[in-house]
Amino acid sequence: MKKYVKVTVQDVDDYLEKYFVLVCSLRNSRKKAKKLAIVEVLCCLLPLKASFIVNGPLGDVKGLISFFVLKEYKDLLPSYLKNLGYCNRFYELDFENPELESTSDIHSINTLIWKKRKFSIQPFYKQSEEVYIKQSPHNRHFRIIGYDNEVKDVYGYRGDGSEKGRRALPVEDARCLVNLALPSKINTMIDPFAGGGGIIYQAKYINENIEVFSIDIDKSIEPGLVLYGSKHYVANSADINLDTHVFDAVITEVPFTPDALDDICNTLKNFDSYLSPHGRVVIMLSKQQVEVIKKCIKELNWYTVLSSLVNRRGMPVVVKVCVKSPKIYEQAKEIIKVIKGIY
Ligand SMILES: C[S@@+](CC[C@H](N)C(=O)[O-])C[C@H]1O[C@@H](n2cnc3c(N)ncnc32)[C@H](O)[C@@H]1O
């Protein structure tokens, strides 16, 4: 099946025979980032071949997106849904028992009918709030080298207090960035501005088989990144020589300060040679950095598959996904065009 479908009254029964309708609810903090959430779900559920329903049910309820998933994959779903960043609650539409009381917290003002088929809404899976809290930068276990040169165990490490050294990427963003890099497909990834390791931690949480690498110019955070299972380098990413290394993905949240722009562009240029031909680059940058980075990406002849604005608690940031391969870009074009039209 295609990555998206538009359902009609005529073909709805054919779909419902093979697929079940999974409704995903966006976290309150990312309710407005619907387009990004759709792409994230499609990337995360790639092995299960989920398909986005463009004209899905419950259109009057904010922050919901729906997908078809083959019925035989239903039991496998929770092990994927736990990894999502932007959606955290999931529901199943029951078309066989429409008279059942809908026991979910979704409240539609409309009668529960989609394409002339009645349904009820049943909770399917809810992410653990406990896991989210434990993984958040305010609580996560980390290791740093203290001023006395001793390695210290710390909890809730959020940076060294400097503008450049801010390190508190929310769990939802770290997971989303990793998912956009297709964690079920890649063998290796690197974060060249690793900081407190939000992305590295989530890459290992999402797929422990990914070989993760990281770089940061600040030596004090090396033990923390090693603790998270990374092969870590203390270096400047703009000029580090990684010999024959090849990565399937570069995933990073860049330093947002304006004086970091040269280093960011030079890092992207440096990593062009370490990125595999089917490789992906997933970056989160500040809105002010977009124009310069866009120019740099153009010079590298990379293709931008996605560029999406996210409001991070009043801070506008942009998530970009780029690929090297024209073939991969062509394959992604159709679904990206469809998602651009979603409101
Ligand atoms: C925005 S923080 C990354 C935060 C990280 N995503 C997290 O979850 O904690 C940016 C990091 O880039 C590092 N950095 C800045 N310039 C660098 C450079 N040229 N090479 C390598 N690391 C650099 C800083 O030390 C900082 O830790």
CSV table of C-alpha atoms and ligand atoms in Angstrom, one decimal:
chain,number,residue,atom,x,y,z
A,1,MET,CA,0.0,0.0,0.0
A,2,LYS,CA,1.1,3.6,-0.6
A,3,LYS,CA,2.3,5.8,2.2
A,4,TYR,CA,-1.0,7.6,2.1
A,5,VAL,CA,-4.6,6.9,1.1
A,6,LYS,CA,-7.7,8.9,0.5
A,7,VAL,CA,-10.7,6.8,1.4
A,8,THR,CA,-14.1,6.9,-0.2
A,9,VAL,CA,-17.6,5.5,0.8
A,10,GLN,CA,-17.1,2.9,-2.0
A,11,ASP,CA,-13.8,1.5,-0.9
A,12,VAL,CA,-13.9,1.9,2.9
A,13,ASP,CA,-15.1,-1.7,3.5
A,14,ASP,CA,-12.2,-3.1,1.5
A,15,TYR,CA,-9.8,-1.2,3.7
A,16,LEU,CA,-11.5,-2.1,6.9
A,17,GLU,CA,-11.4,-5.8,6.0
A,18,LYS,CA,-7.6,-5.8,6.0
A,19,TYR,CA,-6.5,-2.9,8.1
A,20,PHE,CA,-7.4,-1.4,11.4
A,21,VAL,CA,-7.6,2.4,12.0
A,22,LEU,CA,-5.0,3.6,14.4
A,23,VAL,CA,-5.6,7.1,15.7
A,24,CYS,CA,-2.6,8.9,17.2
A,25,SER,CA,-2.9,11.9,19.5
A,26,LEU,CA,-0.2,14.6,19.5
A,27,ARG,CA,1.3,15.6,22.8
A,28,ASN,CA,0.0,19.0,24.1
A,29,SER,CA,3.5,20.5,23.7
A,30,ARG,CA,3.7,19.6,20.0
A,31,LYS,CA,-0.1,19.9,19.0
A,32,LYS,CA,0.7,22.4,16.3
A,33,ALA,CA,3.4,20.3,14.6
A,34,LYS,CA,1.0,18.0,12.8
A,35,LYS,CA,2.9,17.6,9.6
A,36,LEU,CA,6.1,16.6,11.4
A,37,ALA,CA,4.1,14.2,13.6
A,38,ILE,CA,2.7,12.5,10.5
A,39,VAL,CA,6.1,12.0,8.9
A,40,GLU,CA,7.5,10.8,12.2
A,41,VAL,CA,4.8,8.1,12.6
A,42,LEU,CA,5.4,7.0,9.0
A,43,CYS,CA,9.1,6.7,9.5
A,44,CYS,CA,8.8,5.0,12.9
A,45,LEU,CA,6.2,2.5,11.5
A,46,LEU,CA,8.2,1.8,8.3
A,47,PRO,CA,8.6,-1.9,9.0
A,48,LEU,CA,4.8,-2.2,9.6
A,49,LYS,CA,4.1,-0.3,6.3
A,50,ALA,CA,1.6,2.0,7.9
A,51,SER,CA,-0.4,4.3,5.6
A,52,PHE,CA,-1.5,7.8,6.5
A,53,ILE,CA,-5.3,8.4,6.0
A,54,VAL,CA,-5.5,11.9,4.4
A,55,ASN,CA,-9.2,12.3,5.0
A,56,GLY,CA,-9.3,10.4,8.2
A,57,PRO,CA,-12.1,10.3,10.8
A,58,LEU,CA,-12.6,12.7,13.8
A,59,GLY,CA,-11.7,15.7,11.7
A,60,ASP,CA,-13.2,18.1,14.3
A,61,VAL,CA,-10.9,17.0,17.1
A,62,LYS,CA,-7.6,18.8,17.3
A,63,GLY,CA,-4.2,17.1,17.3
A,64,LEU,CA,-5.3,13.7,15.9
A,65,ILE,CA,-3.9,11.9,12.9
A,66,SER,CA,-4.9,8.5,11.6
A,67,PHE,CA,-3.3,5.6,9.9
A,68,PHE,CA,-4.1,2.2,8.4
A,69,VAL,CA,-2.1,-0.7,9.8
A,70,LEU,CA,-2.5,-4.3,8.7
A,71,LYS,CA,-4.5,-6.2,11.3
A,72,GLU,CA,-1.8,-8.9,11.6
A,73,TYR,CA,0.7,-6.2,12.8
A,74,LYS,CA,-1.5,-5.0,15.7
A,75,ASP,CA,0.3,-6.9,18.4
A,76,LEU,CA,3.7,-5.6,17.2
A,77,LEU,CA,2.5,-2.0,17.3
A,78,PRO,CA,3.2,-1.0,21.0
A,79,SER,CA,6.9,-1.8,20.7
A,80,TYR,CA,7.1,0.9,18.0
A,81,LEU,CA,4.6,3.4,19.5
A,82,LYS,CA,6.6,3.6,22.7
A,83,ASN,CA,9.4,5.3,20.6
A,84,LEU,CA,7.4,8.2,19.2
A,85,GLY,CA,8.2,11.7,20.2
A,86,TYR,CA,5.3,13.9,19.0
A,87,CYS,CA,2.4,11.5,19.7
A,88,ASN,CA,1.9,9.8,23.1
A,89,ARG,CA,-1.7,8.4,23.1
A,90,PHE,CA,-3.2,5.9,20.6
A,91,TYR,CA,-6.7,4.7,19.9
A,92,GLU,CA,-8.4,2.1,17.9
A,93,LEU,CA,-11.6,2.6,16.0
A,94,ASP,CA,-13.9,-0.3,16.4
A,95,PHE,CA,-16.2,-0.6,13.4
A,96,GLU,CA,-17.5,-4.0,14.4
A,97,ASN,CA,-18.8,-2.8,17.7
A,98,PRO,CA,-20.1,0.7,17.0
A,99,GLU,CA,-22.6,0.5,19.8
A,100,LEU,CA,-20.0,-0.1,22.4
A,101,GLU,CA,-19.5,2.9,24.7
A,102,SER,CA,-16.4,4.9,23.6
A,103,THR,CA,-14.2,4.6,26.6
A,104,SER,CA,-11.5,7.0,25.3
A,105,ASP,CA,-10.8,10.6,26.3
A,106,ILE,CA,-11.5,11.8,22.8
A,107,HIS,CA,-14.6,13.9,22.6
A,108,SER,CA,-16.1,14.5,19.2
A,109,ILE,CA,-19.1,16.8,18.8
A,110,ASN,CA,-20.2,14.8,15.8
A,111,THR,CA,-21.8,11.4,15.6
A,112,LEU,CA,-19.1,8.7,15.3
A,113,ILE,CA,-19.6,7.9,11.6
A,114,TRP,CA,-16.8,7.9,8.9
A,115,LYS,CA,-17.6,7.2,5.3
A,116,LYS,CA,-21.1,6.0,6.3
A,117,ARG,CA,-19.6,3.5,8.7
A,118,LYS,CA,-20.4,3.8,12.5
A,119,PHE,CA,-17.6,3.2,15.0
A,120,SER,CA,-16.7,3.5,18.6
A,121,ILE,CA,-13.3,4.7,20.0
A,122,GLN,CA,-11.3,2.4,22.2
A,123,PRO,CA,-7.9,3.2,23.9
A,124,PHE,CA,-5.2,1.1,22.3
A,125,TYR,CA,-1.9,2.2,23.9
A,126,LYS,CA,-0.6,5.0,26.1
A,127,GLN,CA,3.1,5.8,26.5
A,128,SER,CA,4.5,5.6,30.0
A,129,GLU,CA,4.7,9.0,31.7
A,130,GLU,CA,7.2,7.5,34.1
A,131,VAL,CA,9.6,6.6,31.3
A,132,TYR,CA,9.2,10.1,29.8
A,133,ILE,CA,10.0,11.8,33.1
A,134,LYS,CA,13.0,9.5,33.7
A,135,GLN,CA,14.4,10.2,30.3
A,136,SER,CA,13.8,14.0,30.4
A,137,PRO,CA,16.9,16.2,30.6
A,138,HIS,CA,15.8,17.4,34.0
A,139,ASN,CA,16.1,13.9,35.5
A,140,ARG,CA,18.3,11.8,33.2
A,141,HIS,CA,21.4,10.1,34.6
A,142,PHE,CA,24.6,11.6,33.0
A,143,ARG,CA,28.3,11.8,33.8
A,144,ILE,CA,30.6,14.8,33.6
A,145,ILE,CA,34.2,15.7,34.4
A,146,GLY,CA,33.9,18.1,37.3
A,147,TYR,CA,36.1,21.2,38.0
A,148,ASP,CA,38.3,18.9,40.2
A,149,ASN,CA,38.9,16.7,37.1
A,150,GLU,CA,37.0,13.8,38.7
A,151,VAL,CA,34.2,12.0,36.9
A,152,LYS,CA,30.8,12.7,38.6
A,153,ASP,CA,27.4,11.0,38.3
A,154,VAL,CA,24.8,13.7,37.8
A,155,TYR,CA,21.1,13.8,37.3
A,156,GLY,CA,19.3,16.5,35.3
A,157,TYR,CA,22.4,17.9,33.6
A,158,ARG,CA,21.3,20.7,31.4
A,159,GLY,CA,24.5,22.4,30.3
A,160,ASP,CA,27.3,24.4,31.6
A,161,GLY,CA,25.3,27.7,31.9
A,162,SER,CA,26.8,29.3,28.8
A,163,GLU,CA,24.7,30.2,25.7
A,164,LYS,CA,26.7,27.8,23.6
A,165,GLY,CA,26.6,25.0,26.1
A,166,ARG,CA,22.9,24.7,26.5
A,167,ARG,CA,21.9,21.1,26.6
A,168,ALA,CA,18.3,20.3,27.2
A,169,LEU,CA,16.7,18.9,24.2
A,170,PRO,CA,13.2,17.7,25.2
A,171,VAL,CA,12.5,14.0,24.9
A,172,GLU,CA,9.8,14.5,22.2
A,173,ASP,CA,12.2,16.3,19.9
A,174,ALA,CA,15.1,13.9,20.4
A,175,ARG,CA,12.9,10.9,19.6
A,176,CYS,CA,11.3,12.7,16.6
A,177,LEU,CA,14.8,13.5,15.2
A,178,VAL,CA,15.9,9.9,15.5
A,179,ASN,CA,12.7,8.6,14.0
A,180,LEU,CA,13.0,10.9,11.0
A,181,ALA,CA,16.4,9.1,10.3
A,182,LEU,CA,14.6,5.7,9.9
A,183,PRO,CA,16.0,3.9,13.0
A,184,SER,CA,14.8,0.5,11.7
A,185,LYS,CA,16.9,0.8,8.6
A,186,ILE,CA,20.1,2.5,9.7
A,187,ASN,CA,23.2,0.7,11.1
A,188,THR,CA,25.2,3.7,12.1
A,189,MET,CA,24.5,7.3,13.2
A,190,ILE,CA,26.5,10.2,14.5
A,191,ASP,CA,25.6,13.4,16.4
A,192,PRO,CA,28.4,16.0,15.7
A,193,PHE,CA,27.0,18.4,18.4
A,194,ALA,CA,26.1,15.8,21.0
A,195,GLY,CA,26.0,17.9,24.2
A,196,GLY,CA,24.0,16.2,27.0
A,197,GLY,CA,23.3,13.3,24.7
A,198,GLY,CA,19.6,13.6,24.2
A,199,ILE,CA,19.8,12.3,20.7
A,200,ILE,CA,22.3,9.6,21.5
A,201,TYR,CA,20.2,8.3,24.4
A,202,GLN,CA,17.1,8.1,22.3
A,203,ALA,CA,18.9,6.4,19.4
A,204,LYS,CA,19.9,3.6,21.7
A,205,TYR,CA,16.4,3.5,23.4
A,206,ILE,CA,14.7,3.3,20.0
A,207,ASN,CA,17.0,0.7,18.5
A,208,GLU,CA,19.8,-0.7,20.6
A,209,ASN,CA,21.4,-2.2,17.6
A,210,ILE,CA,22.3,1.1,16.0
A,211,GLU,CA,26.0,1.8,16.4
A,212,VAL,CA,26.1,5.4,17.7
A,213,PHE,CA,28.9,7.9,17.5
A,214,SER,CA,29.1,11.4,18.8
A,215,ILE,CA,31.4,14.4,18.9
A,216,ASP,CA,31.5,17.4,21.2
A,217,ILE,CA,34.2,20.1,21.5
A,218,ASP,CA,33.7,20.2,25.3
A,219,LYS,CA,35.7,17.4,27.0
A,220,SER,CA,33.7,17.5,30.3
A,221,ILE,CA,30.7,15.6,28.8
A,222,GLU,CA,32.7,12.7,27.3
A,223,PRO,CA,31.9,10.3,30.2
A,224,GLY,CA,28.2,10.9,29.9
A,225,LEU,CA,28.2,10.1,26.2
A,226,VAL,CA,30.2,7.0,26.7
A,227,LEU,CA,27.7,6.0,29.5
A,228,TYR,CA,25.0,6.2,26.8
A,229,GLY,CA,26.8,3.7,24.6
A,230,SER,CA,28.4,6.1,22.2
A,231,LYS,CA,31.8,5.9,20.5
A,232,HIS,CA,32.7,9.4,21.4
A,233,TYR,CA,35.2,11.9,20.1
A,234,VAL,CA,36.3,15.1,21.8
A,235,ALA,CA,36.9,17.4,18.8
A,236,ASN,CA,35.8,20.2,16.6
A,237,SER,CA,33.2,18.6,14.2
A,238,ALA,CA,34.1,21.2,11.5
A,239,ASP,CA,37.5,19.7,10.9
A,240,ILE,CA,37.6,16.3,12.6
A,241,ASN,CA,39.1,13.5,10.4
A,242,LEU,CA,37.2,10.3,10.7
A,243,ASP,CA,39.2,8.3,8.2
A,244,THR,CA,37.2,5.6,6.6
A,245,HIS,CA,34.1,5.9,8.7
A,246,VAL,CA,30.7,6.0,6.9
A,247,PHE,CA,27.5,6.9,8.6
A,248,ASP,CA,23.9,6.1,7.5
A,249,ALA,CA,22.6,9.2,9.4
A,250,VAL,CA,23.8,12.4,10.9
A,251,ILE,CA,21.3,13.5,13.5
A,252,THR,CA,21.8,16.7,15.5
A,253,GLU,CA,20.5,19.7,17.3
A,254,VAL,CA,23.0,22.4,16.4
A,255,PRO,CA,24.2,25.1,18.8
A,256,PHE,CA,21.8,28.0,18.3
A,257,THR,CA,24.1,30.9,18.8
A,258,PRO,CA,24.8,33.1,15.7
A,259,ASP,CA,28.6,32.7,16.1
A,260,ALA,CA,28.3,28.9,15.6
A,261,LEU,CA,27.1,29.2,12.0
A,262,ASP,CA,30.5,28.9,10.4
A,263,ASP,CA,31.2,25.7,12.4
A,264,ILE,CA,27.8,24.3,11.6
A,265,CYS,CA,28.3,24.8,7.8
A,266,ASN,CA,31.8,23.5,7.9
A,267,THR,CA,30.6,20.5,9.9
A,268,LEU,CA,28.0,19.7,7.2
A,269,LYS,CA,30.6,20.0,4.5
A,270,ASN,CA,33.0,17.8,6.5
A,271,PHE,CA,30.4,15.1,7.0
A,272,ASP,CA,29.4,15.0,3.3
A,273,SER,CA,32.3,12.7,2.8
A,274,TYR,CA,31.3,10.5,5.8
A,275,LEU,CA,27.7,10.1,4.8
A,276,SER,CA,26.7,6.9,2.9
A,277,PRO,CA,25.1,7.4,-0.5
A,278,HIS,CA,21.7,6.5,0.9
A,279,GLY,CA,22.4,8.6,4.0
A,280,ARG,CA,20.1,11.1,5.7
A,281,VAL,CA,20.8,14.3,7.6
A,282,VAL,CA,18.3,15.3,10.3
A,283,ILE,CA,19.0,18.7,11.9
A,284,MET,CA,17.2,20.9,14.3
A,285,LEU,CA,18.3,24.6,14.1
A,286,SER,CA,17.0,27.9,15.2
A,287,LYS,CA,14.8,29.9,12.8
A,288,GLN,CA,17.4,32.6,12.5
A,289,GLN,CA,19.9,30.1,11.2
A,290,VAL,CA,17.8,28.7,8.4
A,291,GLU,CA,18.8,31.0,5.5
A,292,VAL,CA,22.5,30.4,6.0
A,293,ILE,CA,22.2,26.7,6.4
A,294,LYS,CA,19.9,26.4,3.4
A,295,LYS,CA,22.6,28.0,1.3
A,296,CYS,CA,25.1,25.6,2.7
A,297,ILE,CA,22.9,22.6,1.9
A,298,LYS,CA,22.4,23.8,-1.6
A,299,GLU,CA,26.2,24.0,-2.1
A,300,LEU,CA,26.5,20.4,-1.0
A,301,ASN,CA,23.9,19.4,-3.6
A,302,TRP,CA,21.8,17.6,-0.9
A,303,TYR,CA,18.1,17.4,-1.4
A,304,THR,CA,15.7,18.7,1.3
A,305,VAL,CA,12.9,16.3,1.9
A,306,LEU,CA,11.4,18.1,4.7
A,307,SER,CA,11.7,21.5,6.4
A,308,SER,CA,9.2,22.2,9.2
A,309,LEU,CA,8.8,24.9,11.8
A,310,VAL,CA,8.3,23.8,15.5
A,311,ASN,CA,7.5,26.0,18.4
A,312,ARG,CA,9.7,24.8,21.3
A,313,ARG,CA,8.0,26.6,24.2
A,314,GLY,CA,8.2,30.0,22.5
A,315,MET,CA,11.4,29.3,20.7
A,316,PRO,CA,10.9,28.8,17.0
A,317,VAL,CA,13.1,26.1,15.6
A,318,VAL,CA,13.2,24.3,12.3
A,319,VAL,CA,13.6,20.6,11.6
A,320,LYS,CA,15.2,19.7,8.3
A,321,VAL,CA,15.7,16.3,6.7
A,322,CYS,CA,18.1,16.1,3.8
A,323,VAL,CA,19.3,13.2,1.6
A,324,LYS,CA,22.2,12.8,-0.8
A,325,SER,CA,20.4,10.4,-3.2
A,326,PRO,CA,18.2,11.9,-6.0
A,327,LYS,CA,16.4,8.6,-6.1
A,328,ILE,CA,15.4,8.7,-2.5
A,329,TYR,CA,14.3,12.3,-2.9
A,330,GLU,CA,12.1,11.4,-5.9
A,331,GLN,CA,10.5,8.5,-3.9
A,332,ALA,CA,9.7,10.9,-1.0
A,333,LYS,CA,8.3,13.7,-3.1
A,334,GLU,CA,4.7,12.5,-3.5
A,335,ILE,CA,4.0,11.9,0.2
A,336,ILE,CA,5.7,15.1,1.2
A,337,LYS,CA,3.5,17.0,-1.3
A,338,VAL,CA,0.4,15.4,0.3
A,339,ILE,CA,1.6,16.3,3.8
A,340,LYS,CA,2.3,19.9,2.9
A,341,GLY,CA,-1.4,20.2,2.1
A,342,ILE,CA,-2.5,19.1,5.6
A,343,TYR,CA,-3.8,21.6,8.2
B,1,LIG,C1,22.6,22.6,21.4
B,1,LIG,S1,23.9,21.7,22.2
B,1,LIG,C2,23.4,20.0,21.8
B,1,LIG,C3,22.4,19.6,22.8
B,1,LIG,C4,22.1,18.1,22.7
B,1,LIG,N1,21.3,17.8,21.6
B,1,LIG,C5,21.4,17.6,24.0
B,1,LIG,O1,20.4,16.9,23.9
B,1,LIG,O2,22.0,17.9,25.1
B,1,LIG,C6,25.3,22.0,21.2
B,1,LIG,C7,26.6,21.3,21.6
B,1,LIG,O3,27.5,21.6,20.5
B,1,LIG,C8,28.8,21.7,21.1
B,1,LIG,N2,29.7,22.3,20.1
B,1,LIG,C9,29.7,23.6,19.7
B,1,LIG,N3,30.5,23.9,18.7
B,1,LIG,C10,31.1,22.7,18.4
B,1,LIG,C11,32.0,22.2,17.4
B,1,LIG,N4,32.6,23.1,16.6
B,1,LIG,N5,32.3,20.9,17.3
B,1,LIG,C12,31.8,20.0,18.2
B,1,LIG,N6,30.9,20.4,19.2
B,1,LIG,C13,30.5,21.7,19.3
B,1,LIG,C14,28.6,22.4,22.4
B,1,LIG,O4,29.7,22.1,23.3
B,1,LIG,C15,27.2,21.8,22.8
B,1,LIG,O5,27.4,20.8,23.7
